[in-house]
Structure formats: structure tokens, C-alpha cells
């Protein structure tokens, strides 16, 4: 099942600003920040884990921020560690992250 509405996001903010806003959004959502890969010049990768309320399953989230000329491209992936279906939880998690990120950038 695909989610065509979930596309690469484009932002004018710098990579450090987007990393800071993404990190704060992750904290606000109550996810566990696992890793920030700041060693690469072109791509920043932020990894987090969300634990589902019902069964306590751990799901993985990766945010990639790529520098592209005058804008930054942000891609978000959410994947369940267990099972084949996610009951649309991964798409909802991505939408929630986008809302939280946009809220942080508006502040």
C-alpha cells in the first residue's frame, strides 16, 4: 500500500536549523532519539524509535536532510520492525512528524 501524498519536503532553512527542529520535533512526539549522523557533508540522517501504545512494538524512523542548491530536501521513513502490516500507523507517524517539524520551524 503506497501513500502518494507523502513526498520529499522542501525547506529554505539550513541543515543545522532543520536538524535542530527535527530533533525537537522528535522529543515533542515522545520518540527516542537514537542517532544523528552529522559526519556527512551532503546528508544529515536522524534516527529515532517510537514504541506503539498497544503492544509496545518498536518502530524505526529515519529523517534524511539533503542539501540541494538553494533548498534542503527532507525525506522521512517509518518502518515497523515486526509484522507485515502497520494499520496505516507509519503514514500517520510521518504526518505527525511533518506537523511537529513545521510547528518548530514556525517558532
Tab-separated table of C-alpha atoms in Angstrom, residues 8-15 18 42 65-74:
chain	number	residue	atom	x	y	z
A	8	UNK	CA	10.008	14.764	-0.354
A	9	UNK	CA	9.645	18.052	1.534
A	10	UNK	CA	11.472	21.220	0.529
A	11	UNK	CA	12.667	23.825	3.025
A	12	UNK	CA	14.659	27.070	2.825
A	13	UNK	CA	16.202	26.636	6.290
A	14	UNK	CA	19.806	25.493	6.668
A	15	UNK	CA	20.709	21.907	7.518
A	18	UNK	CA	16.427	21.564	10.166
A	42	UNK	CA	25.749	16.297	1.990
A	65	UNK	CA	18.139	16.088	5.110
A	66	UNK	CA	19.906	16.640	1.805
A	67	UNK	CA	21.415	19.939	0.697
A	68	UNK	CA	20.270	20.836	-2.818
A	69	UNK	CA	21.422	24.230	-4.087
A	70	UNK	CA	19.086	26.833	-2.524
A	71	UNK	CA	16.885	24.416	-0.593
A	72	UNK	CA	17.041	21.414	1.680
A	73	UNK	CA	15.215	18.187	0.815
A	74	UNK	CA	13.731	16.265	3.728
